[in-house]
Amino acid sequence: MTRKKVKLAFILNDSARKATYKKRKKGLLKKVNELSTLCGIEACAIIYSPYEPQPEVWPSPMGVQRVLAKFMNMPELEQSKKMVNQESFLKQRILKAKEQVKKLRKDNREKEITQLMFQCLSAGNIPHNNLSMIDLNDLAWLIDQNLKDIGRRMETLEKQAQMTQSQSQMAAPPVAPPAPPLTLSGIVAKNEEVTLMDHGHGLEMSAETVPRQWFMNLMNGNGNETMASGQTNLQNGFWSNPLLP
Amino acid sequence: MSKKKSSLGRQKIPIEKIPKKSHLQVTFSKRRSGLFKKASELCTLCGVEIAIVVFSPADKAFSFGHPEVESIIDRYLSRNPPPECSAHQLVEAHRNANVRDLNMQLTQLLNHLEVEKKRGEELDHVRKARQRQFWWESPIDELGLHELLQLKVSIEDLKKNLGKHASKIMMEQSNMSSQIVAANGLGRFDAFETKPGAGMNIASTLPNNAYYLGFRHAYL
């Protein structure tokens, strides 16, 4: 394997070119062999070079004859369907590469805007003053996407909660009403760190059990900024949520 | 958070017929593509002429040839040396020039691809690091019900702020210029499809082709 990247152009240095030819020709024929063996298929290769008067062939002159005969016996259409030359092959590769780049750029852009959204959440407002309308628009789109996903996920969790609740009600003795599984989220505020150990068990909980500190931690995050308006809205939103008893 | 590997990576396999049919098919597809790529590179780097013919497990014929599959086959079977007339050479020269350009184009694209891949990895890395500090940056599937609630409320709040912010900007700019922003029919606009560098850190000037207003008007 090469240590440096080889430029995809004709090698001008004669000896370097010849050396490369020998190595790569060997490698190419090895690959044809492997393909043929691994997949149990017929194949042949013919190489004309300025270094040898006779073409180099694989698997053998007879093998080549056999494969070519089979190939030539096919209707013209079948032969040319998957036939490529340098130009068409490179064009195919270029097309594929373009698609890959486009997809990656889109994904990376989404990741960037997601980061922007998180930064806004941490800071409590939109901190950057040099965002273009395109940025803001993408941010708006991402916000809606997230709200959709969150909503869906919350539905799923609520359904699960209802199921386990009704199950435990059925299993319990008829006298005492069973307590629904109640898990408190462990909130550990280490310096400015917030870790929540309750994942995936979100269920009913009474408002009183949630410390106020939680809200402040959400909005403050790492920094010590206190966005008063953000906090108030958050608290209002929480307290007035129909999910709470 | 469990680390899931998307693939097994490169593994050494014995060179014998692959027992599982589906595996065999995938291998053929990949290796055939790689084989043609290597052949193409050999032609470009060393200026040689090649023809490769392979039959797929379904007996379809795949062939690669430089300059052409058919001319190489004819040359081989008839043992005739290639024609050397000037017209032929002109065609060859023209074709080689094309190939040169295509190779350059491909190289450039592959470089762009590498750049974007690295960027993606860095962005992932940053987010993973931040997840340890900010619980709301974790994937939605990992959050509990009350966390989701918190997050939902915060995001809705942000959405309101965003709307106000955007309106403010649009008002400022319509005061500055008397241009009427028309939603020009640029047709489909998918979110995040911008050219690189067109996003962050650019002063908020209202672009002339405000295509987003047509398609995504609902958002702002």
GROMACS .gro file of C-alpha atoms in nm:
model
  465
    1MET     CA    1   0.000   0.000   0.000
    2THR     CA    2   0.134   0.342  -0.092
    3ARG     CA    3   0.230   0.589   0.167
    4LYS     CA    4   0.159   0.896  -0.038
    5LYS     CA    5  -0.143   0.970  -0.248
    6VAL     CA    6  -0.079   0.922  -0.620
    7LYS     CA    7  -0.198   1.193  -0.857
    8LEU     CA    8  -0.446   1.058  -1.110
    9ALA     CA    9  -0.248   1.157  -1.419
   10PHE     CA   10  -0.005   1.005  -1.666
   11ILE     CA   11   0.330   0.940  -1.495
   12LEU     CA   12   0.588   1.137  -1.686
   13ASN     CA   13   0.897   0.976  -1.537
   14ASP     CA   14   0.967   0.667  -1.753
   15SER     CA   15   1.116   0.443  -1.488
   16ALA     CA   16   0.856   0.540  -1.230
   17ARG     CA   17   0.585   0.468  -1.483
   18LYS     CA   18   0.728   0.128  -1.570
   19ALA     CA   19   0.764   0.036  -1.202
   20THR     CA   20   0.408   0.144  -1.134
   21TYR     CA   21   0.286  -0.052  -1.432
   22LYS     CA   22   0.449  -0.373  -1.309
   23LYS     CA   23   0.310  -0.342  -0.958
   24ARG     CA   24  -0.038  -0.239  -1.055
   25LYS     CA   25  -0.068  -0.489  -1.333
   26LYS     CA   26   0.018  -0.763  -1.087
   27GLY     CA   27  -0.235  -0.628  -0.840
   28LEU     CA   28  -0.504  -0.597  -1.105
   29LEU     CA   29  -0.466  -0.955  -1.222
   30LYS     CA   30  -0.473  -1.071  -0.862
   31LYS     CA   31  -0.801  -0.888  -0.813
   32VAL     CA   32  -0.955  -1.046  -1.123
   33ASN     CA   33  -0.851  -1.384  -0.991
   34GLU     CA   34  -1.005  -1.316  -0.651
   35LEU     CA   35  -1.327  -1.191  -0.802
   36SER     CA   36  -1.356  -1.498  -1.017
   37THR     CA   37  -1.288  -1.738  -0.730
   38LEU     CA   38  -1.490  -1.567  -0.458
   39CYS     CA   39  -1.799  -1.529  -0.672
   40GLY     CA   40  -1.760  -1.835  -0.887
   41ILE     CA   41  -1.782  -1.638  -1.208
   42GLU     CA   42  -1.601  -1.630  -1.540
   43ALA     CA   43  -1.376  -1.340  -1.628
   44CYS     CA   44  -1.084  -1.240  -1.847
   45ALA     CA   45  -0.838  -0.955  -1.881
   46ILE     CA   46  -0.624  -0.838  -2.173
   47ILE     CA   47  -0.351  -0.579  -2.126
   48TYR     CA   48  -0.151  -0.414  -2.407
   49SER     CA   49   0.152  -0.220  -2.294
   50PRO     CA   50   0.452  -0.055  -2.462
   51TYR     CA   51   0.676  -0.275  -2.246
   52GLU     CA   52   0.581  -0.607  -2.402
   53PRO     CA   53   0.506  -0.695  -2.766
   54GLN     CA   54   0.250  -0.957  -2.665
   55PRO     CA   55  -0.051  -0.867  -2.455
   56GLU     CA   56  -0.065  -0.991  -2.098
   57VAL     CA   57  -0.374  -1.202  -2.039
   58TRP     CA   58  -0.563  -1.369  -1.758
   59PRO     CA   59  -0.647  -1.647  -1.689
   60SER     CA   60  -0.472  -1.801  -1.991
   61PRO     CA   61  -0.499  -1.769  -2.369
   62MET     CA   62  -0.749  -2.054  -2.372
   63GLY     CA   63  -0.945  -1.909  -2.081
   64VAL     CA   64  -0.962  -1.572  -2.256
   65GLN     CA   65  -1.084  -1.738  -2.575
   66ARG     CA   66  -1.359  -1.912  -2.386
   67VAL     CA   67  -1.482  -1.602  -2.208
   68LEU     CA   68  -1.464  -1.389  -2.522
   69ALA     CA   69  -1.656  -1.652  -2.718
   70LYS     CA   70  -1.929  -1.649  -2.458
   71PHE     CA   71  -1.932  -1.270  -2.465
   72MET     CA   72  -1.945  -1.241  -2.842
   73ASN     CA   73  -2.226  -1.493  -2.858
   74MET     CA   74  -2.450  -1.261  -2.663
   75PRO     CA   75  -2.676  -1.023  -2.850
   76GLU     CA   76  -2.520  -0.683  -2.918
   77LEU     CA   77  -2.759  -0.520  -2.674
   78GLU     CA   78  -2.658  -0.745  -2.387
   79GLN     CA   79  -2.291  -0.685  -2.459
   80SER     CA   80  -2.318  -0.309  -2.452
   81LYS     CA   81  -2.560  -0.271  -2.163
   82LYS     CA   82  -2.290  -0.278  -1.900
   83MET     CA   83  -2.000  -0.184  -2.124
   84VAL     CA   84  -1.793   0.115  -2.023
   85ASN     CA   85  -1.480   0.291  -2.136
   86GLN     CA   86  -1.268   0.541  -1.949
   87GLU     CA   87  -1.494   0.833  -2.027
   88SER     CA   88  -1.824   0.673  -1.936
   89PHE     CA   89  -1.676   0.505  -1.632
   90LEU     CA   90  -1.530   0.830  -1.501
   91LYS     CA   91  -1.856   1.010  -1.565
   92GLN     CA   92  -2.036   0.747  -1.356
   93ARG     CA   93  -1.788   0.790  -1.074
   94ILE     CA   94  -1.818   1.167  -1.093
   95LEU     CA   95  -2.195   1.145  -1.068
   96LYS     CA   96  -2.174   0.921  -0.764
   97ALA     CA   97  -1.917   1.144  -0.597
   98LYS     CA   98  -2.132   1.451  -0.658
   99GLU     CA   99  -2.428   1.284  -0.489
  100GLN     CA  100  -2.219   1.181  -0.193
  101VAL     CA  101  -2.081   1.531  -0.149
  102LYS     CA  102  -2.427   1.681  -0.171
  103LYS     CA  103  -2.562   1.444   0.091
  104LEU     CA  104  -2.272   1.502   0.328
  105ARG     CA  105  -2.298   1.878   0.293
  106LYS     CA  106  -2.666   1.858   0.376
  107ASP     CA  107  -2.601   1.639   0.679
  108ASN     CA  108  -2.320   1.863   0.800
  109ARG     CA  109  -2.536   2.168   0.759
  110GLU     CA  110  -2.806   2.003   0.966
  111LYS     CA  111  -2.550   1.923   1.235
  112GLU     CA  112  -2.433   2.286   1.232
  113ILE     CA  113  -2.783   2.424   1.266
  114THR     CA  114  -2.855   2.174   1.542
  115GLN     CA  115  -2.556   2.309   1.729
  116LEU     CA  116  -2.688   2.659   1.676
  117MET     CA  117  -3.021   2.556   1.821
  118PHE     CA  118  -2.855   2.406   2.128
  119GLN     CA  119  -2.650   2.719   2.175
  120CYS     CA  120  -2.966   2.924   2.161
  121LEU     CA  121  -3.126   2.700   2.422
  122SER     CA  122  -2.827   2.732   2.651
  123ALA     CA  123  -2.806   3.104   2.617
  124GLY     CA  124  -3.179   3.157   2.638
  125ASN     CA  125  -3.190   3.367   2.327
  126ILE     CA  126  -3.045   3.392   1.981
  127PRO     CA  127  -2.687   3.497   2.050
  128HIS     CA  128  -2.548   3.550   1.704
  129ASN     CA  129  -2.602   3.881   1.533
  130ASN     CA  130  -2.458   3.779   1.202
  131LEU     CA  131  -2.691   3.505   1.098
  132SER     CA  132  -2.832   3.521   0.751
  133MET     CA  133  -3.197   3.473   0.672
  134ILE     CA  134  -3.104   3.136   0.531
  135ASP     CA  135  -2.961   3.035   0.867
  136LEU     CA  136  -3.269   3.154   1.050
  137ASN     CA  137  -3.495   2.977   0.809
  138ASP     CA  138  -3.307   2.651   0.844
  139LEU     CA  139  -3.318   2.694   1.220
  140ALA     CA  140  -3.692   2.739   1.208
  141TRP     CA  141  -3.727   2.424   1.001
  142LEU     CA  142  -3.508   2.228   1.240
  143ILE     CA  143  -3.705   2.352   1.538
  144ASP     CA  144  -4.025   2.222   1.387
  145GLN     CA  145  -3.861   1.889   1.305
  146ASN     CA  146  -3.746   1.852   1.661
  147LEU     CA  147  -4.085   1.944   1.801
  148LYS     CA  148  -4.241   1.679   1.580
  149ASP     CA  149  -3.991   1.415   1.690
  150ILE     CA  150  -4.028   1.509   2.054
  151GLY     CA  151  -4.404   1.491   2.028
  152ARG     CA  152  -4.390   1.150   1.869
  153ARG     CA  153  -4.149   1.018   2.126
  154MET     CA  154  -4.356   1.155   2.410
  155GLU     CA  155  -4.663   0.979   2.271
  156THR     CA  156  -4.475   0.651   2.259
  157LEU     CA  157  -4.354   0.687   2.615
  158GLU     CA  158  -4.695   0.784   2.742
  159LYS     CA  159  -4.849   0.480   2.576
  160GLN     CA  160  -4.588   0.258   2.737
  161ALA     CA  161  -4.656   0.417   3.070
  162GLN     CA  162  -5.028   0.356   3.035
  163MET     CA  163  -4.970  -0.005   2.940
  164THR     CA  164  -4.743  -0.085   3.231
  165GLN     CA  165  -4.979   0.097   3.461
  166SER     CA  166  -5.281  -0.103   3.350
  167GLN     CA  167  -5.077  -0.423   3.366
  168SER     CA  168  -4.976  -0.365   3.722
  169GLN     CA  169  -5.334  -0.279   3.804
  170MET     CA  170  -5.448  -0.610   3.667
  171ALA     CA  171  -5.181  -0.806   3.850
  172ALA     CA  172  -5.246  -0.646   4.188
  173PRO     CA  173  -5.481  -0.797   4.446
  174PRO     CA  174  -5.827  -0.647   4.420
  175VAL     CA  175  -5.811  -0.480   4.759
  176ALA     CA  176  -5.529  -0.232   4.743
  177PRO     CA  177  -5.486  -0.007   4.438
  178PRO     CA  178  -5.130  -0.051   4.318
  179ALA     CA  179  -4.897   0.242   4.315
  180PRO     CA  180  -4.789   0.324   3.963
  181PRO     CA  181  -4.414   0.285   3.919
  182LEU     CA  182  -4.278   0.616   4.021
  183THR     CA  183  -3.926   0.713   3.945
  184LEU     CA  184  -3.772   1.037   4.037
  185SER     CA  185  -3.506   1.178   3.820
  186GLY     CA  186  -3.184   1.211   4.004
  187ILE     CA  187  -3.061   1.556   3.963
  188VAL     CA  188  -2.703   1.603   4.046
  189ALA     CA  189  -2.586   1.955   4.011
  190LYS     CA  190  -2.212   1.929   4.019
  191ASN     CA  191  -2.073   2.274   3.980
  192GLU     CA  192  -2.245   2.364   3.657
  193GLU     CA  193  -2.307   2.015   3.539
  194VAL     CA  194  -2.649   1.865   3.514
  195THR     CA  195  -2.686   1.492   3.487
  196LEU     CA  196  -3.016   1.319   3.480
  197MET     CA  197  -3.021   0.951   3.555
  198ASP     CA  198  -3.378   0.889   3.464
  199HIS     CA  199  -3.382   0.787   3.104
  200GLY     CA  200  -3.677   0.631   2.941
  201HIS     CA  201  -3.879   0.591   3.256
  202GLY     CA  202  -4.056   0.920   3.240
  203LEU     CA  203  -4.391   0.877   3.405
  204GLU     CA  204  -4.626   1.061   3.629
  205MET     CA  205  -4.473   1.279   3.883
  206SER     CA  206  -4.608   1.543   4.104
  207ALA     CA  207  -4.498   1.896   4.050
  208GLU     CA  208  -4.380   1.934   4.406
  209THR     CA  209  -4.107   1.675   4.368
  210VAL     CA  210  -3.927   1.871   4.099
  211PRO     CA  211  -3.687   2.118   4.247
  212ARG     CA  212  -3.690   2.465   4.108
  213GLN     CA  213  -3.318   2.440   4.064
  214TRP     CA  214  -3.384   2.218   3.764
  215PHE     CA  215  -3.528   2.496   3.552
  216MET     CA  216  -3.241   2.724   3.625
  217ASN     CA  217  -2.996   2.454   3.534
  218LEU     CA  218  -3.167   2.395   3.204
  219MET     CA  219  -3.136   2.752   3.098
  220ASN     CA  220  -2.801   2.827   3.251
  221GLY     CA  221  -2.623   2.518   3.139
  222ASN     CA  222  -2.259   2.596   3.145
  223GLY     CA  223  -2.268   2.967   3.177
  224ASN     CA  224  -2.399   3.178   3.453
  225GLU     CA  225  -2.626   3.383   3.238
  226THR     CA  226  -2.970   3.412   3.376
  227MET     CA  227  -3.216   3.484   3.105
  228ALA     CA  228  -3.508   3.604   3.305
  229SER     CA  229  -3.763   3.602   3.028
  230GLY     CA  230  -3.662   3.255   2.917
  231GLN     CA  231  -3.693   3.118   3.263
  232THR     CA  232  -4.030   3.269   3.328
  233ASN     CA  233  -4.169   3.129   3.008
  234LEU     CA  234  -4.025   2.792   3.090
  235GLN     CA  235  -4.180   2.785   3.429
  236ASN     CA  236  -4.510   2.901   3.296
  237GLY     CA  237  -4.494   2.640   3.026
  238PHE     CA  238  -4.420   2.369   3.272
  239TRP     CA  239  -4.669   2.462   3.534
  240SER     CA  240  -4.949   2.506   3.290
  241ASN     CA  241  -4.890   2.181   3.108
  242PRO     CA  242  -5.190   1.955   3.090
  243LEU     CA  243  -4.971   1.651   3.153
  244LEU     CA  244  -4.936   1.744   3.517
  245PRO     CA  245  -5.192   1.632   3.772
  246MET     CA  246  -2.518   0.489   2.526
  247SER     CA  247  -2.401   0.181   2.337
  248LYS     CA  248  -2.154   0.222   2.055
  249LYS     CA  249  -2.288   0.056   1.744
  250LYS     CA  250  -2.051  -0.028   1.458
  251SER     CA  251  -2.206   0.044   1.123
  252SER     CA  252  -2.000  -0.228   0.952
  253LEU     CA  253  -1.742  -0.490   1.041
  254GLY     CA  254  -1.470  -0.301   0.864
  255ARG     CA  255  -1.201  -0.470   0.660
  256GLN     CA  256  -1.178  -0.835   0.734
  257LYS     CA  257  -0.957  -1.101   0.584
  258ILE     CA  258  -1.150  -1.369   0.399
  259PRO     CA  259  -1.031  -1.694   0.244
  260ILE     CA  260  -1.014  -1.691  -0.134
  261GLU     CA  261  -1.274  -1.954  -0.211
  262LYS     CA  262  -1.628  -1.940  -0.333
  263ILE     CA  263  -1.851  -1.752  -0.092
  264PRO     CA  264  -2.113  -1.986   0.047
  265LYS     CA  265  -2.394  -1.740   0.112
  266LYS     CA  266  -2.568  -1.617  -0.201
  267SER     CA  267  -2.656  -1.270  -0.079
  268HIS     CA  268  -2.302  -1.217   0.045
  269LEU     CA  269  -2.172  -1.337  -0.289
  270GLN     CA  270  -2.387  -1.091  -0.477
  271VAL     CA  271  -2.276  -0.796  -0.266
  272THR     CA  272  -1.914  -0.898  -0.298
  273PHE     CA  273  -1.941  -0.925  -0.672
  274SER     CA  274  -2.093  -0.581  -0.697
  275LYS     CA  275  -1.831  -0.415  -0.482
  276ARG     CA  276  -1.530  -0.596  -0.618
  277ARG     CA  277  -1.631  -0.554  -0.978
  278SER     CA  278  -1.659  -0.181  -0.920
  279GLY     CA  279  -1.320  -0.175  -0.749
  280LEU     CA  280  -1.166  -0.381  -1.027
  281PHE     CA  281  -1.281  -0.139  -1.294
  282LYS     CA  282  -1.153   0.147  -1.084
  283LYS     CA  283  -0.809  -0.011  -1.063
  284ALA     CA  284  -0.811  -0.079  -1.437
  285SER     CA  285  -0.908   0.282  -1.505
  286GLU     CA  286  -0.624   0.404  -1.285
  287LEU     CA  287  -0.374   0.176  -1.455
  288CYS     CA  288  -0.475   0.317  -1.793
  289THR     CA  289  -0.444   0.675  -1.675
  290LEU     CA  290  -0.119   0.636  -1.485
  291CYS     CA  291   0.068   0.420  -1.731
  292GLY     CA  292  -0.101   0.486  -2.062
  293VAL     CA  293  -0.180   0.120  -2.135
  294GLU     CA  294  -0.476  -0.035  -2.316
  295ILE     CA  295  -0.697  -0.282  -2.136
  296ALA     CA  296  -1.011  -0.486  -2.173
  297ILE     CA  297  -1.179  -0.672  -1.889
  298VAL     CA  298  -1.487  -0.887  -1.926
  299VAL     CA  299  -1.666  -1.040  -1.627
  300PHE     CA  300  -1.990  -1.230  -1.596
  301SER     CA  301  -2.207  -1.168  -1.293
  302PRO     CA  302  -2.357  -1.451  -1.085
  303ALA     CA  303  -2.674  -1.384  -1.285
  304ASP     CA  304  -2.475  -1.420  -1.607
  305LYS     CA  305  -2.488  -1.054  -1.703
  306ALA     CA  306  -2.182  -0.929  -1.890
  307PHE     CA  307  -1.988  -0.636  -1.743
  308SER     CA  308  -1.696  -0.501  -1.942
  309PHE     CA  309  -1.441  -0.225  -1.916
  310GLY     CA  310  -1.217  -0.122  -2.203
  311HIS     CA  311  -0.969   0.147  -2.288
  312PRO     CA  312  -0.991   0.284  -2.548
  313GLU     CA  313  -1.288   0.054  -2.625
  314VAL     CA  314  -1.376  -0.301  -2.524
  315GLU     CA  315  -1.460  -0.399  -2.880
  316SER     CA  316  -1.143  -0.263  -3.037
  317ILE     CA  317  -0.924  -0.445  -2.787
  318ILE     CA  318  -1.112  -0.771  -2.838
  319ASP     CA  319  -1.084  -0.738  -3.217
  320ARG     CA  320  -0.717  -0.658  -3.189
  321TYR     CA  321  -0.660  -0.961  -2.968
  322LEU     CA  322  -0.860  -1.210  -3.168
  323SER     CA  323  -0.732  -1.106  -3.507
  324ARG     CA  324  -0.380  -1.051  -3.383
  325ASN     CA  325  -0.371  -0.732  -3.587
  326PRO     CA  326  -0.170  -0.435  -3.474
  327PRO     CA  327  -0.381  -0.125  -3.412
  328PRO     CA  328  -0.433   0.120  -3.702
  329GLU     CA  329  -0.193   0.412  -3.702
  330CYS     CA  330  -0.360   0.655  -3.940
  331SER     CA  331  -0.365   1.022  -3.849
  332ALA     CA  332  -0.742   1.042  -3.819
  333HIS     CA  333  -0.732   0.767  -3.563
  334GLN     CA  334  -0.461   0.943  -3.370
  335LEU     CA  335  -0.660   1.264  -3.368
  336VAL     CA  336  -0.957   1.084  -3.220
  337GLU     CA  337  -0.731   0.927  -2.961
  338ALA     CA  338  -0.575   1.260  -2.865
  339HIS     CA  339  -0.916   1.419  -2.825
  340ARG     CA  340  -1.040   1.130  -2.616
  341ASN     CA  341  -0.733   1.139  -2.394
  342ALA     CA  342  -0.781   1.508  -2.335
  343ASN     CA  343  -1.138   1.438  -2.225
  344VAL     CA  344  -1.022   1.166  -1.990
  345ARG     CA  345  -0.764   1.401  -1.843
  346ASP     CA  346  -1.031   1.657  -1.767
  347LEU     CA  347  -1.262   1.397  -1.619
  348ASN     CA  348  -0.987   1.267  -1.396
  349MET     CA  349  -0.917   1.617  -1.270
  350GLN     CA  350  -1.284   1.673  -1.203
  351LEU     CA  351  -1.309   1.344  -1.017
  352THR     CA  352  -1.000   1.418  -0.808
  353GLN     CA  353  -1.145   1.753  -0.707
  354LEU     CA  354  -1.475   1.594  -0.606
  355LEU     CA  355  -1.304   1.325  -0.404
  356ASN     CA  356  -1.114   1.598  -0.220
  357HIS     CA  357  -1.438   1.781  -0.143
  358LEU     CA  358  -1.575   1.450  -0.016
  359GLU     CA  359  -1.283   1.408   0.220
  360VAL     CA  360  -1.323   1.761   0.350
  361GLU     CA  361  -1.691   1.711   0.422
  362LYS     CA  362  -1.628   1.376   0.589
  363LYS     CA  363  -1.376   1.533   0.825
  364ARG     CA  364  -1.611   1.817   0.898
  365GLY     CA  365  -1.884   1.573   0.983
  366GLU     CA  366  -1.660   1.381   1.218
  367GLU     CA  367  -1.556   1.698   1.396
  368LEU     CA  368  -1.915   1.808   1.438
  369ASP     CA  369  -2.004   1.467   1.581
  370HIS     CA  370  -1.710   1.488   1.817
  371VAL     CA  371  -1.811   1.831   1.944
  372ARG     CA  372  -2.168   1.721   2.001
  373LYS     CA  373  -2.065   1.407   2.190
  374ALA     CA  374  -1.846   1.618   2.415
  375ARG     CA  375  -2.127   1.863   2.478
  376GLN     CA  376  -2.371   1.584   2.556
  377ARG     CA  377  -2.184   1.513   2.875
  378GLN     CA  378  -2.253   1.863   2.993
  379PHE     CA  379  -2.590   1.942   2.846
  380TRP     CA  380  -2.842   1.664   2.876
  381TRP     CA  381  -3.072   1.814   2.620
  382GLU     CA  382  -2.820   1.762   2.344
  383SER     CA  383  -2.859   1.386   2.375
  384PRO     CA  384  -3.063   1.209   2.112
  385ILE     CA  385  -3.435   1.238   2.168
  386ASP     CA  386  -3.470   0.864   2.207
  387GLU     CA  387  -3.255   0.874   2.514
  388LEU     CA  388  -3.455   1.130   2.703
  389GLY     CA  389  -3.723   1.063   2.959
  390LEU     CA  390  -4.075   1.196   2.942
  391HIS     CA  391  -4.029   1.491   3.172
  392GLU     CA  392  -3.701   1.581   3.006
  393LEU     CA  393  -3.877   1.580   2.674
  394LEU     CA  394  -4.137   1.808   2.819
  395GLN     CA  395  -3.876   2.052   2.939
  396LEU     CA  396  -3.707   2.046   2.606
  397LYS     CA  397  -4.030   2.093   2.418
  398VAL     CA  398  -4.120   2.401   2.614
  399SER     CA  399  -3.776   2.553   2.570
  400ILE     CA  400  -3.777   2.492   2.200
  401GLU     CA  401  -4.124   2.639   2.163
  402ASP     CA  402  -4.000   2.942   2.344
  403LEU     CA  403  -3.705   2.966   2.112
  404LYS     CA  404  -3.940   2.939   1.819
  405LYS     CA  405  -4.132   3.243   1.938
  406ASN     CA  406  -3.811   3.438   1.986
  407LEU     CA  407  -3.694   3.335   1.645
  408GLY     CA  408  -4.010   3.464   1.486
  409LYS     CA  409  -3.972   3.799   1.657
  410HIS     CA  410  -3.604   3.817   1.568
  411ALA     CA  411  -3.669   3.743   1.205
  412SER     CA  412  -3.952   3.993   1.174
  413LYS     CA  413  -3.730   4.254   1.328
  414ILE     CA  414  -3.456   4.190   1.075
  415MET     CA  415  -3.694   4.191   0.783
  416MET     CA  416  -3.837   4.522   0.897
  417GLU     CA  417  -3.492   4.676   0.937
  418GLN     CA  418  -3.393   4.570   0.592
  419SER     CA  419  -3.707   4.674   0.417
  420ASN     CA  420  -3.649   5.014   0.571
  421MET     CA  421  -3.298   5.022   0.435
  422SER     CA  422  -3.378   4.927   0.080
  423SER     CA  423  -3.688   4.984  -0.120
  424GLN     CA  424  -3.648   4.660  -0.302
  425ILE     CA  425  -3.945   4.440  -0.306
  426VAL     CA  426  -3.850   4.089  -0.224
  427ALA     CA  427  -4.029   3.863  -0.462
  428ALA     CA  428  -4.059   3.500  -0.398
  429ASN     CA  429  -3.895   3.398  -0.718
  430GLY     CA  430  -3.989   3.061  -0.847
  431LEU     CA  431  -3.676   2.871  -0.771
  432GLY     CA  432  -3.901   2.578  -0.724
  433ARG     CA  433  -3.814   2.328  -0.464
  434PHE     CA  434  -3.599   2.440  -0.180
  435ASP     CA  435  -3.494   2.178   0.064
  436ALA     CA  436  -3.368   2.290   0.400
  437PHE     CA  437  -2.992   2.284   0.447
  438GLU     CA  438  -2.909   2.282   0.078
  439THR     CA  439  -2.687   2.582   0.073
  440LYS     CA  440  -2.347   2.626  -0.082
  441PRO     CA  441  -2.068   2.594   0.167
  442GLY     CA  442  -1.993   2.917   0.341
  443ALA     CA  443  -2.328   3.073   0.263
  444GLY     CA  444  -2.451   3.011   0.614
  445MET     CA  445  -2.311   3.123   0.940
  446ASN     CA  446  -2.097   3.427   0.994
  447ILE     CA  447  -2.230   3.610   0.696
  448ALA     CA  448  -2.378   3.948   0.763
  449SER     CA  449  -2.751   3.929   0.741
  450THR     CA  450  -2.823   4.085   0.407
  451LEU     CA  451  -3.143   4.000   0.236
  452PRO     CA  452  -3.051   3.806  -0.076
  453ASN     CA  453  -3.217   3.904  -0.401
  454ASN     CA  454  -3.334   3.556  -0.473
  455ALA     CA  455  -3.533   3.512  -0.158
  456TYR     CA  456  -3.645   3.168  -0.260
  457TYR     CA  457  -3.703   3.057   0.091
  458LEU     CA  458  -3.989   3.296   0.131
  459GLY     CA  459  -4.177   3.115  -0.140
  460PHE     CA  460  -4.136   2.764  -0.022
  461ARG     CA  461  -4.078   2.795   0.347
  462HIS     CA  462  -4.282   3.100   0.416
  463ALA     CA  463  -4.464   2.935   0.700
  464TYR     CA  464  -4.157   2.920   0.915
  465LEU     CA  465  -4.087   3.286   0.962
   0.00000   0.00000   0.00000
